[in-house]
PDB file of C-alpha atoms and ligand atoms in Angstrom:
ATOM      1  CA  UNK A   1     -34.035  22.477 -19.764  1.00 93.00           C
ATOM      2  CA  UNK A   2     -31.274  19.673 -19.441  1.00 96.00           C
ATOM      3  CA  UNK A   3     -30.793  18.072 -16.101  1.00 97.00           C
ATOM      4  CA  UNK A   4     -27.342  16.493 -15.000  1.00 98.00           C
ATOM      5  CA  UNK A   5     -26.349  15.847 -11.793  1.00 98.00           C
ATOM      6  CA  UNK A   6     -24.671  13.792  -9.107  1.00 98.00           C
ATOM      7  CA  UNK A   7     -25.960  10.049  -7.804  1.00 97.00           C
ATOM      8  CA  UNK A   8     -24.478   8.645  -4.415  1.00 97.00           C
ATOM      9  CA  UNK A   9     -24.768   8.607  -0.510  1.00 96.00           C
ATOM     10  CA  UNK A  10     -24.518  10.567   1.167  1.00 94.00           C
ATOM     11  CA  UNK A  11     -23.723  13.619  -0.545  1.00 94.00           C
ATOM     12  CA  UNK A  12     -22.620  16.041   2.109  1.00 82.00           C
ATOM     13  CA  UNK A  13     -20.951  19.535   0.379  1.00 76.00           C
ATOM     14  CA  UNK A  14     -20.573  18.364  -3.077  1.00 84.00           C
ATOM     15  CA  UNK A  15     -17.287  19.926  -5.908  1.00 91.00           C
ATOM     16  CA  UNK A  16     -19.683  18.811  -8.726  1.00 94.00           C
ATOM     17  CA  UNK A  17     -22.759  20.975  -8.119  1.00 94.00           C
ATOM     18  CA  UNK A  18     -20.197  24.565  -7.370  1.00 94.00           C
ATOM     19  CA  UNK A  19     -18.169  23.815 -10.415  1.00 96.00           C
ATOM     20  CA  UNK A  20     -21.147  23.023 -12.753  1.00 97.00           C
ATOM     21  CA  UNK A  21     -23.538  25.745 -11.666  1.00 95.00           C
ATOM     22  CA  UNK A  22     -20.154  28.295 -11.425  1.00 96.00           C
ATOM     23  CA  UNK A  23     -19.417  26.944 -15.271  1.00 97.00           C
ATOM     24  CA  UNK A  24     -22.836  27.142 -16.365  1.00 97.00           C
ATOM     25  CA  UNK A  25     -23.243  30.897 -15.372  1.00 97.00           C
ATOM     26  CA  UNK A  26     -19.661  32.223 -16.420  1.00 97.00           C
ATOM     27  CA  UNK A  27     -20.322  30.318 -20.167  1.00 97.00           C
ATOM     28  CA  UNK A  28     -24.001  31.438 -20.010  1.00 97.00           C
ATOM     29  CA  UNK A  29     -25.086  28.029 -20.263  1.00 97.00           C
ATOM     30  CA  UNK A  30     -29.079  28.930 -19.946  1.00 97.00           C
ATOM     31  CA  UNK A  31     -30.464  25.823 -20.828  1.00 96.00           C
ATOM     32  CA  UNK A  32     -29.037  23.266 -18.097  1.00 97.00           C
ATOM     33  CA  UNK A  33     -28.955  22.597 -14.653  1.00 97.00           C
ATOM     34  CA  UNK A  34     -27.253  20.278 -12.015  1.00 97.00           C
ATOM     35  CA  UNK A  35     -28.919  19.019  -8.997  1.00 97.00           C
ATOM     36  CA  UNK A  36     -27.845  16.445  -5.712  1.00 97.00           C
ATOM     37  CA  UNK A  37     -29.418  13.082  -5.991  1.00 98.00           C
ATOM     38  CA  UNK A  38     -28.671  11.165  -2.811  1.00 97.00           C
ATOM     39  CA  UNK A  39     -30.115   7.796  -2.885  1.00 98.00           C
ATOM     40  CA  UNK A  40     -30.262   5.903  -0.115  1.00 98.00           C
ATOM     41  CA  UNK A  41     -30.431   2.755  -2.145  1.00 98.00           C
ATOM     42  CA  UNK A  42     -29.560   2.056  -5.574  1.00 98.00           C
ATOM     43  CA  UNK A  43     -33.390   0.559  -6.495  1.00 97.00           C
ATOM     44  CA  UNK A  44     -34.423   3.917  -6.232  1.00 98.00           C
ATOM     45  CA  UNK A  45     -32.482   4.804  -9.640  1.00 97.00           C
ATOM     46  CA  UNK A  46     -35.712   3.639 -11.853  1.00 96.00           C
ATOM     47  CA  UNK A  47     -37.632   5.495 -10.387  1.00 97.00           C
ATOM     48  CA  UNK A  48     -35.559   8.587 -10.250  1.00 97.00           C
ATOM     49  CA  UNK A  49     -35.398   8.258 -13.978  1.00 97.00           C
ATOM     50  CA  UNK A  50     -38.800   8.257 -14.482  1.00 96.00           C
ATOM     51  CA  UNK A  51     -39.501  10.894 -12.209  1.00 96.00           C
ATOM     52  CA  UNK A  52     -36.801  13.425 -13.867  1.00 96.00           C
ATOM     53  CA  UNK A  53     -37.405  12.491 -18.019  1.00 96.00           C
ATOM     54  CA  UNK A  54     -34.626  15.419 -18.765  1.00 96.00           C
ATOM     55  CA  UNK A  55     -32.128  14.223 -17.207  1.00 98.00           C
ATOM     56  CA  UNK A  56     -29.282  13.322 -19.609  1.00 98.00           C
ATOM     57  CA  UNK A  57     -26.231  12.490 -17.597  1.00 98.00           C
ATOM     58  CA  UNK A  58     -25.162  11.722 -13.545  1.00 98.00           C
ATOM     59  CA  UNK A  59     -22.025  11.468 -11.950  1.00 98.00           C
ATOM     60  CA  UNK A  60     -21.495   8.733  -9.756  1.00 97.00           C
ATOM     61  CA  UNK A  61     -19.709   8.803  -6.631  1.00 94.00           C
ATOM     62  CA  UNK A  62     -19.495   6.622  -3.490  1.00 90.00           C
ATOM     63  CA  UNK A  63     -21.308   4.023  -2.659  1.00 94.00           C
ATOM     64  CA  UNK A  64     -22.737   3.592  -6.115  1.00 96.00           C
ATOM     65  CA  UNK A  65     -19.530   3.059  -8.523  1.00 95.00           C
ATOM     66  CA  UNK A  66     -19.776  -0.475  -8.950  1.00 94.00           C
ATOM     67  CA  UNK A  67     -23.315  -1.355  -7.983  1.00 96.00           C
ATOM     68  CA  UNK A  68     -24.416   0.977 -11.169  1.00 97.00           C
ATOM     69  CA  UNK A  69     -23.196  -1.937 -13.518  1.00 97.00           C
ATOM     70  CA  UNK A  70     -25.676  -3.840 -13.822  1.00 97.00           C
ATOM     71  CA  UNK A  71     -28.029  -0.901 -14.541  1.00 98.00           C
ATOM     72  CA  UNK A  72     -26.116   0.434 -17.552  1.00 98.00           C
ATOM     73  CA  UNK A  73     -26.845  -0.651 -21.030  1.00 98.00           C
ATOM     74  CA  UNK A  74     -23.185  -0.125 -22.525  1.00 98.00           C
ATOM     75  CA  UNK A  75     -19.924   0.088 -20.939  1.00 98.00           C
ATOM     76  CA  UNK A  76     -17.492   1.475 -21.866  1.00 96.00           C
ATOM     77  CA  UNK A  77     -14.143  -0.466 -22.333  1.00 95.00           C
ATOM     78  CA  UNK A  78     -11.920   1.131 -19.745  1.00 94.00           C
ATOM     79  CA  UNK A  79     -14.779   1.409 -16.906  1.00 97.00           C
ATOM     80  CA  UNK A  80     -15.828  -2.556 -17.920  1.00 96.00           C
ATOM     81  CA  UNK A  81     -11.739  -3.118 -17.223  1.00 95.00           C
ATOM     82  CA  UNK A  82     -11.272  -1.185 -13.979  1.00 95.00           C
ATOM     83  CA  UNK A  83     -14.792  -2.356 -13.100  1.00 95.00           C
ATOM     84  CA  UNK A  84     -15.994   1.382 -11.306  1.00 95.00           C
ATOM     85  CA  UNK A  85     -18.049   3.833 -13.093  1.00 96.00           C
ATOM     86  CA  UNK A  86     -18.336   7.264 -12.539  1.00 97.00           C
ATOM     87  CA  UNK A  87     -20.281   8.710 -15.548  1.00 98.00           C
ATOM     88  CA  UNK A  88     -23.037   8.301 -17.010  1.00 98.00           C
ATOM     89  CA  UNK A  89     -25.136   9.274 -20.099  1.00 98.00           C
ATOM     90  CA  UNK A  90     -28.871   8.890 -20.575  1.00 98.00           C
ATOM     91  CA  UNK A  91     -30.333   8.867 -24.227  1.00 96.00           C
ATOM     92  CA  UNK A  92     -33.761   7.646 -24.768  1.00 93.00           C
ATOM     93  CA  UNK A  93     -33.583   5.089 -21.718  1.00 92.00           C
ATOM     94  CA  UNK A  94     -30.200   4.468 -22.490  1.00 97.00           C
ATOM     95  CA  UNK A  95     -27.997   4.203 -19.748  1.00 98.00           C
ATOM     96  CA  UNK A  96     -24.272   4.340 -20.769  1.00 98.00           C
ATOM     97  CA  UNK A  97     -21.447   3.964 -18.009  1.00 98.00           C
ATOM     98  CA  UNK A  98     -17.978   5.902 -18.654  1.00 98.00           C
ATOM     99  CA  UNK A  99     -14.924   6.509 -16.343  1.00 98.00           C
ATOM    100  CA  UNK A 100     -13.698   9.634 -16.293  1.00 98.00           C
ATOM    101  CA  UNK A 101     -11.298   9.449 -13.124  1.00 97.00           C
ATOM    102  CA  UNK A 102      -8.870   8.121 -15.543  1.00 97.00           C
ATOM    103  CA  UNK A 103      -9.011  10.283 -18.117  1.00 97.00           C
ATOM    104  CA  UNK A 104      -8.459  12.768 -15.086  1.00 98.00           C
ATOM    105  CA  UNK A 105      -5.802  11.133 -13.369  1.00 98.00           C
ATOM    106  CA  UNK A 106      -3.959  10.554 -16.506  1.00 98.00           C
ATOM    107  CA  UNK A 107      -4.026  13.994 -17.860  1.00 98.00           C
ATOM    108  CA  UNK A 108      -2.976  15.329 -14.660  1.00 98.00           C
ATOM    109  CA  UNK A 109      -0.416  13.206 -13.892  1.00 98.00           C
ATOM    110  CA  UNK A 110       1.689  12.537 -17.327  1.00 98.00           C
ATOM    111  CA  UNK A 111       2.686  16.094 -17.730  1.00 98.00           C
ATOM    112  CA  UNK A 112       4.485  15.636 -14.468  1.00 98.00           C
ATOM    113  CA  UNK A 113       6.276  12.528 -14.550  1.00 98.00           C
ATOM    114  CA  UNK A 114      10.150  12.210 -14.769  1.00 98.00           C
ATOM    115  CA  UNK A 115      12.295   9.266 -16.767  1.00 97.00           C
ATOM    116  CA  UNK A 116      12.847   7.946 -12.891  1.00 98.00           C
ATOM    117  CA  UNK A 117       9.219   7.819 -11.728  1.00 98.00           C
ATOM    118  CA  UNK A 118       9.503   4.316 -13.260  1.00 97.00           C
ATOM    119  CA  UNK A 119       7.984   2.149 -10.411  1.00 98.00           C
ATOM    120  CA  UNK A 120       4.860   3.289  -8.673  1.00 98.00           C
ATOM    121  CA  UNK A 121       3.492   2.505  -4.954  1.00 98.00           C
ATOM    122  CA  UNK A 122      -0.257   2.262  -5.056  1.00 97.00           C
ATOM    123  CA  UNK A 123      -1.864   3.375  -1.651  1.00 97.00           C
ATOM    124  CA  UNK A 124      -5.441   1.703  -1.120  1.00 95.00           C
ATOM    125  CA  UNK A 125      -7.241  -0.573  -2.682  1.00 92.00           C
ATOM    126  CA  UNK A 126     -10.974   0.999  -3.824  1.00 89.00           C
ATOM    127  CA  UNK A 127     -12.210   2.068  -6.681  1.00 89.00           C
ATOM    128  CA  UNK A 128     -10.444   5.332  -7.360  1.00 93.00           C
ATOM    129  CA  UNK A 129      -6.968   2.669  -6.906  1.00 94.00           C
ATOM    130  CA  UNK A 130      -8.342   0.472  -9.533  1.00 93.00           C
ATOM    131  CA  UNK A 131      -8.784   3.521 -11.696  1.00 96.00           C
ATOM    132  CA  UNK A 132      -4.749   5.048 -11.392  1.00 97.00           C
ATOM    133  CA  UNK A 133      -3.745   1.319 -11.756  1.00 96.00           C
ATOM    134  CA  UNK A 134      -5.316   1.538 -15.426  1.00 97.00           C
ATOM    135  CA  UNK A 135      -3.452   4.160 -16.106  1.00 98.00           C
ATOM    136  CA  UNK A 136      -0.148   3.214 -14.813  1.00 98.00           C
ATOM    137  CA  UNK A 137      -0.474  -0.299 -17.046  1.00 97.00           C
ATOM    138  CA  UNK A 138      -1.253   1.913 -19.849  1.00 96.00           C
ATOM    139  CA  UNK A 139       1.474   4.370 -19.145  1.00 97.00           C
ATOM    140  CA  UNK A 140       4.031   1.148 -19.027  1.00 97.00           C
ATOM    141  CA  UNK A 141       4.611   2.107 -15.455  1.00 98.00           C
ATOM    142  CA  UNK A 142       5.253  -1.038 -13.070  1.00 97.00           C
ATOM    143  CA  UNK A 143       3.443  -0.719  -9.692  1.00 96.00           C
ATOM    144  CA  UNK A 144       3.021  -2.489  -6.535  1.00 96.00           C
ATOM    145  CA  UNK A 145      -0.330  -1.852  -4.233  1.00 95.00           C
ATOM    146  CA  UNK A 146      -0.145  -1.572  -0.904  1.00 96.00           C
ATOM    147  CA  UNK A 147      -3.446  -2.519   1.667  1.00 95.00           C
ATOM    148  CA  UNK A 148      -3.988  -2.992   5.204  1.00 95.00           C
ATOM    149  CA  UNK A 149      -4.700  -6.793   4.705  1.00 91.00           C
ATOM    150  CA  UNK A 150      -2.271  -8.547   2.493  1.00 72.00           C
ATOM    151  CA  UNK A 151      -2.838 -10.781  -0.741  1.00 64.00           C
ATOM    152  CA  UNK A 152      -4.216  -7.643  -3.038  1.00 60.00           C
ATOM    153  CA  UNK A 153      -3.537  -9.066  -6.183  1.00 62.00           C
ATOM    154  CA  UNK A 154      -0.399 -10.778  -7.961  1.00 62.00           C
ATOM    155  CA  UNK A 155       1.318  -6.801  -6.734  1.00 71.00           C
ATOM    156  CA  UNK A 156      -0.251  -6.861  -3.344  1.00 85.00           C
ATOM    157  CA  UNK A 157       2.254  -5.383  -0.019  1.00 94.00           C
ATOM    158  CA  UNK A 158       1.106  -4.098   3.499  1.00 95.00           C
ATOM    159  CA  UNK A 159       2.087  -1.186   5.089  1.00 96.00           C
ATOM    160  CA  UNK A 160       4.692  -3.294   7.246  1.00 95.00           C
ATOM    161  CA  UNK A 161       6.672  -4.525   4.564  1.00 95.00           C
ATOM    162  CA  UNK A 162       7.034  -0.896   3.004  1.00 97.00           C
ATOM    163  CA  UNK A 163      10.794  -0.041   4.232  1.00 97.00           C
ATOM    164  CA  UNK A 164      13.712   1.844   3.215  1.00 98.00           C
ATOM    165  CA  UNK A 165      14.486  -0.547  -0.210  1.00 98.00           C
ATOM    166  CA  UNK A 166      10.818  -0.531  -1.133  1.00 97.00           C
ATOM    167  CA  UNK A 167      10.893   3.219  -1.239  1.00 98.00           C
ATOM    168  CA  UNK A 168      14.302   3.628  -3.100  1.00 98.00           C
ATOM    169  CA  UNK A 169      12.791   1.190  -5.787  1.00 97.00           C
ATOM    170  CA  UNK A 170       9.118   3.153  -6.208  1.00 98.00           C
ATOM    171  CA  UNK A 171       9.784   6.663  -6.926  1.00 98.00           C
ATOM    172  CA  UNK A 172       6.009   7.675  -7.450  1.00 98.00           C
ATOM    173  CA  UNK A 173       4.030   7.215  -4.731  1.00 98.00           C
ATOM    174  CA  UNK A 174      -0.392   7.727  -5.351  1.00 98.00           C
ATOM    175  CA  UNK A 175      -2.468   8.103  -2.178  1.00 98.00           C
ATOM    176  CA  UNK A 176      -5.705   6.670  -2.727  1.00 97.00           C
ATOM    177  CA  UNK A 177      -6.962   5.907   0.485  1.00 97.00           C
ATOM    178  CA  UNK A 178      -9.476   8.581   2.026  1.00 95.00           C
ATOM    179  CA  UNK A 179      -6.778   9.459   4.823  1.00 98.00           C
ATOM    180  CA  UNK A 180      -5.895  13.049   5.573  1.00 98.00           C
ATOM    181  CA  UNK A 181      -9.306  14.106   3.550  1.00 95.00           C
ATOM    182  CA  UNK A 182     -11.329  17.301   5.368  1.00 93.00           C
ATOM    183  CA  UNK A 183     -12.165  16.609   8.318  1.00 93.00           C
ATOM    184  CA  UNK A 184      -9.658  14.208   9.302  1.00 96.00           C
ATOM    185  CA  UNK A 185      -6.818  16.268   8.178  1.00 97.00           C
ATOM    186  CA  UNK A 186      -3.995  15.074  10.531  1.00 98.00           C
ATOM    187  CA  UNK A 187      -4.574  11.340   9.279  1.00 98.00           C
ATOM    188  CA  UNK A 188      -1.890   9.967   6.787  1.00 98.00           C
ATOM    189  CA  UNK A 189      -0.966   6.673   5.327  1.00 98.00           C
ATOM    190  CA  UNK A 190       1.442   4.569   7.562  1.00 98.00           C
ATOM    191  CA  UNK A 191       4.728   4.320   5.423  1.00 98.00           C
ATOM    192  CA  UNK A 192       8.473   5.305   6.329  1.00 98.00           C
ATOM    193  CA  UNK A 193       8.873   8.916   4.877  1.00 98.00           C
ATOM    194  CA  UNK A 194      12.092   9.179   6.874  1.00 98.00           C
ATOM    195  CA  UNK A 195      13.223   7.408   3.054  1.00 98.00           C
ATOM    196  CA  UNK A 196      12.107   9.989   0.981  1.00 98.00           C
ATOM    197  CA  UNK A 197      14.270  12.077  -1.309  1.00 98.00           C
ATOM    198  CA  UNK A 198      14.220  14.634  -3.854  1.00 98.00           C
ATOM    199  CA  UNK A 199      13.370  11.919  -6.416  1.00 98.00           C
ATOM    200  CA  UNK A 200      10.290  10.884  -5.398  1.00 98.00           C
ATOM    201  CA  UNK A 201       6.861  12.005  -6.618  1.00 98.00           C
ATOM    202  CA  UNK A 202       3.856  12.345  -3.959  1.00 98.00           C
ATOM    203  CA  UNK A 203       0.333  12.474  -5.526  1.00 99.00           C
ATOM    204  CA  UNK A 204      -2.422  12.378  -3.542  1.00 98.00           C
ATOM    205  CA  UNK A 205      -6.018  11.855  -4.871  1.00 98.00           C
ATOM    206  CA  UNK A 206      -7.297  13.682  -1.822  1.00 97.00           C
ATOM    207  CA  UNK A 207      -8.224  17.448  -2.898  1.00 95.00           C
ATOM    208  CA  UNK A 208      -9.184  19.050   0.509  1.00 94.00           C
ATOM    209  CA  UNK A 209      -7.054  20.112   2.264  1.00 97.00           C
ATOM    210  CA  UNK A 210      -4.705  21.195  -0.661  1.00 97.00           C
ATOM    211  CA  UNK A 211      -1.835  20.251   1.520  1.00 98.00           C
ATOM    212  CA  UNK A 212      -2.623  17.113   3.058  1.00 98.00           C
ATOM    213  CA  UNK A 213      -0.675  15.646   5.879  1.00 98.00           C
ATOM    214  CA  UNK A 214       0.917  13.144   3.462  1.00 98.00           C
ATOM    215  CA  UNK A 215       1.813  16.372   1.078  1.00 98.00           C
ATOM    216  CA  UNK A 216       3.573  17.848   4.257  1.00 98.00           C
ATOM    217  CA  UNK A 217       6.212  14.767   4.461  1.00 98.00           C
ATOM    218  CA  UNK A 218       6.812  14.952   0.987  1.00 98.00           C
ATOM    219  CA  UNK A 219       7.029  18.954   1.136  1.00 98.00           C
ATOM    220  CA  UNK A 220       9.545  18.048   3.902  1.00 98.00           C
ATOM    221  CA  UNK A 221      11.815  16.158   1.974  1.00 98.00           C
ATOM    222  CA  UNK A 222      11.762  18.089  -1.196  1.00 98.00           C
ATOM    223  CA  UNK A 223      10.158  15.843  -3.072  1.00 98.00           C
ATOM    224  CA  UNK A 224       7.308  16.593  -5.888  1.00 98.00           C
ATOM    225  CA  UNK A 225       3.758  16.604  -4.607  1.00 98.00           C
ATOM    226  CA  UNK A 226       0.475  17.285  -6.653  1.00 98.00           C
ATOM    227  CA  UNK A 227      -3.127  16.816  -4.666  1.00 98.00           C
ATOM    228  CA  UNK A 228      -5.974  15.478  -6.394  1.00 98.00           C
ATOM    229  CA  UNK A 229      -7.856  18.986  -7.101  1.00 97.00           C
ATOM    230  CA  UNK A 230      -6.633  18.867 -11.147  1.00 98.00           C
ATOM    231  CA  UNK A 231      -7.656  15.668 -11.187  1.00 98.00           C
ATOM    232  CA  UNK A 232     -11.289  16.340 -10.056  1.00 96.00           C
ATOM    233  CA  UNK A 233     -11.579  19.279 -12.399  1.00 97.00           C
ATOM    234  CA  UNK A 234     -10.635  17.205 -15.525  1.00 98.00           C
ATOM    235  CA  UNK A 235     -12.756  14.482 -14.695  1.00 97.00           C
ATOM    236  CA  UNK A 236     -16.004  17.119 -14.152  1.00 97.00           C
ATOM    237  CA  UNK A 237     -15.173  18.873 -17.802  1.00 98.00           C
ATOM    238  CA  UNK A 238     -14.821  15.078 -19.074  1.00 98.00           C
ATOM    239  CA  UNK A 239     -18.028  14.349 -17.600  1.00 98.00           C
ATOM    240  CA  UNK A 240     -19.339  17.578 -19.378  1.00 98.00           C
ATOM    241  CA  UNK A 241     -18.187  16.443 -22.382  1.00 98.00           C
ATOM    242  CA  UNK A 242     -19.183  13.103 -22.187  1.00 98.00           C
ATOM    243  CA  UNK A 243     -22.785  14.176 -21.692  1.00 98.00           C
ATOM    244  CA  UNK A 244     -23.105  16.507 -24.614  1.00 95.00           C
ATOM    245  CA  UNK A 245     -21.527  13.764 -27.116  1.00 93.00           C
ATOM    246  CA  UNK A 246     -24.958  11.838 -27.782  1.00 77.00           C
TER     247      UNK A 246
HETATM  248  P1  NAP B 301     -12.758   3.725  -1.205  1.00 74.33           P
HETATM  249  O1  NAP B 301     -13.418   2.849  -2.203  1.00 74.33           O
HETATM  250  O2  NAP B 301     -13.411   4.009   0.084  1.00 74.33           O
HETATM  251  O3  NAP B 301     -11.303   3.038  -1.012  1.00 74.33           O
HETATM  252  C1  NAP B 301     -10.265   3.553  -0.402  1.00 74.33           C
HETATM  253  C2  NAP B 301      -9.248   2.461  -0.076  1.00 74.33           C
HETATM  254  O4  NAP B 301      -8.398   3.042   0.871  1.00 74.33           O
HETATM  255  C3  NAP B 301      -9.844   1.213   0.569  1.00 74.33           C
HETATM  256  O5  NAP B 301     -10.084   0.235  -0.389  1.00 74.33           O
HETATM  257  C4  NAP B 301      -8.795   0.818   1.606  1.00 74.33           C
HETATM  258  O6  NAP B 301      -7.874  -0.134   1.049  1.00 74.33           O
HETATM  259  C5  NAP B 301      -8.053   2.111   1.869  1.00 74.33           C
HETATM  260  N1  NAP B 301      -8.456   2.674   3.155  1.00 74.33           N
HETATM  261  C6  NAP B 301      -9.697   3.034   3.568  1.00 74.33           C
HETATM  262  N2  NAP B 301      -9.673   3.508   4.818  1.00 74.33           N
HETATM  263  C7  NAP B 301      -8.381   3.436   5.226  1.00 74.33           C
HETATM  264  C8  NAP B 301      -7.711   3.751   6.433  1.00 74.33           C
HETATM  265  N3  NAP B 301      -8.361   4.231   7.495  1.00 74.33           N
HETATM  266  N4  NAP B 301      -6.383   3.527   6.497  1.00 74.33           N
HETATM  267  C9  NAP B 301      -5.706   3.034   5.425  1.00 74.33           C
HETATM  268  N5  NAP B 301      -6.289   2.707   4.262  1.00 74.33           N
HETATM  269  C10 NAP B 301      -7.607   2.905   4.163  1.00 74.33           C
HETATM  270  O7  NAP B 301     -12.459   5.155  -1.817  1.00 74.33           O
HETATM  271  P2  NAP B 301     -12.150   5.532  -3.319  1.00 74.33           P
HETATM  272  O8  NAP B 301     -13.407   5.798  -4.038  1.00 74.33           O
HETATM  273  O9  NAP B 301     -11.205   4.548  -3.903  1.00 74.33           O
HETATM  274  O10 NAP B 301     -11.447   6.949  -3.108  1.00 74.33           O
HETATM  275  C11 NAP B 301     -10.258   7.067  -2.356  1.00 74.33           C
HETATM  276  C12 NAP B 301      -9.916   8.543  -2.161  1.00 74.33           C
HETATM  277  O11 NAP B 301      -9.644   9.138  -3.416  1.00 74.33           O
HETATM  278  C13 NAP B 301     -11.048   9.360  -1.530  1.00 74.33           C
HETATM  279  O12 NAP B 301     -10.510  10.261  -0.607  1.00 74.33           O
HETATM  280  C14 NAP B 301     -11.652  10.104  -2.691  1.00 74.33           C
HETATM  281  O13 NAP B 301     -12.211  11.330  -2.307  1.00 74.33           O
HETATM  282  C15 NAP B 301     -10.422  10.319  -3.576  1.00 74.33           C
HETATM  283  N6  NAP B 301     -10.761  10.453  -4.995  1.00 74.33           N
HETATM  284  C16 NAP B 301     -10.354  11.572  -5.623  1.00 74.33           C
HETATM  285  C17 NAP B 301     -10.627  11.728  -6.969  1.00 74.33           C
HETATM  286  C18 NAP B 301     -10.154  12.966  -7.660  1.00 74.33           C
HETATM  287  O14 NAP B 301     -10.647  13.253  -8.759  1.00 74.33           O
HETATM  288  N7  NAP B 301      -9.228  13.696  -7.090  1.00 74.33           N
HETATM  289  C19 NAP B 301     -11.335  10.751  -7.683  1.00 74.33           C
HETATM  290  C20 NAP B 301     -11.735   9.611  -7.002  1.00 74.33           C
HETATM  291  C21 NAP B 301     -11.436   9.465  -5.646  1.00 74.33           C
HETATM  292  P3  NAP B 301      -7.343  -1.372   1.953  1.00 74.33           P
HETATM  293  O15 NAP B 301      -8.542  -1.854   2.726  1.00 74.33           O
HETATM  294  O16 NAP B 301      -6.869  -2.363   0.960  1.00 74.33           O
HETATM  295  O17 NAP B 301      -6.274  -0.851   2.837  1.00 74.33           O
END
């Protein structure tokens, strides 16, 4: 039997462990399993290896993303860059450390994008922001991030200085902050969507609710709006894939 499963805390209802035990039973996948690891502390991820010698790959969600480093072995060049990772293979007592919320944010968001959506407004500043960022460079699309405290970064805004002009010039607009996530559903990010138009592009990494408040003002002024659940389901089969490679 092959063991994979999901590393963070806490891990409350979990997308991971229904998709992969749902995909292992409707491709009759008999000889793998996926189980919850919440670890109160990453020290305990020695022992947890030694305790489960099948296991062969985790996911890695909050708080662990960037603590994980300096556990890994081998990096991989686009998680070393963004400096999160969220996958992770295990060969022999070889710990590798992928990313895999850009390959899912990419492939979910390219076959959407317009010639316009040539500026983008990055929402939060975590590690799922650093991730879209990486993609955006790569996809030659200029951004500007936007946090509660100011001096993010040579593109670093606050939610204040987001007005009528800064919306006209970024046309794709990426939620990465936790706000309007199940159960705080009525909870949105504090810009001016009075501005928005039919041009603009709302994606929010936030998958539940599928309509999240900040959806609803886009919905509101016609604009485009894709939620994060495509994103989430790439990045799992990445994972997947990632895991059987070695
Ligand atoms: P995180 O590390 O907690 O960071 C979120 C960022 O949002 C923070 O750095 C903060 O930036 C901002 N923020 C936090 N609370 C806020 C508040 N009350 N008001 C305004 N801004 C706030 O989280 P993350 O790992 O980057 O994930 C962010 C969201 O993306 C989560 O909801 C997560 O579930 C989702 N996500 C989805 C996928 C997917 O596949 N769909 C993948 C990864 C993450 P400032 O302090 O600079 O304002």
């Amino acid at each position: 039997m092959q063991v994979y499963g999901l590393m963070g805390y806490p891990l409350g209802h979990s997308f991971s462990k229904q998709y992969f035990t749902q995909k292992f039973q409707t491709e009759h996948i008999t000889n793998a399993q996926f189980e919850l690891y919440p670890l109160p502390n990453i020290t305990e991820l020695p022992n947890l290896l030694l305790q489960t010698p099948q296991l062969k790959g985790l996911a890695v969600t909050i708080p662990y993303k960037e603590a994980i480093m300096p556990y890994l072995t081998h990096i991989n060049e686009a998680a070393q860059q963004i400096g999160a990772v969220n996958c992770i293979t295990i060969n022999k007592g070889i710990l590798t450390g992928h990313n895999t919320d850009v390959i899912g944010f990419e492939q979910s968001l390219q076959p959407l994008l317009q010639p316009h959506h040539q500026k983008a407004l990055v929402l939060g500043t975590g590690g799922a922001a650093k991730a879209v960022q990486y993609v955006l460079q790569k996809l030659g699309i200029e951004y500007s991030i936007v946090s509660r405290t100011k001096g993010e970064g040579k593109h670093g805004i606050t939610y204040s200085d987001v007005n009528q002009t800064i919306l006209q010039q970024h046309l794709l607009i990426i939620n990465c902050t936790p706000l309007g996530m199940h159960p705080n559903v009525t909870t949105l990010p504090a810009i001016p969507y009075e501005y928005l138009t039919p041009q603009h592009f709302l994606y929010d990494l936030v998958y539940q609710p599928a309509t999240t408040a900040f959806l609803q003002q886009g919905m509101l002024k016609n604009t485009l709006v894709k939620n994060g659940y495509e994103m989430l389901a790439i990045q799992a089969e990445a994972n997947w894939q990632i895991w059987n490679s070695i």
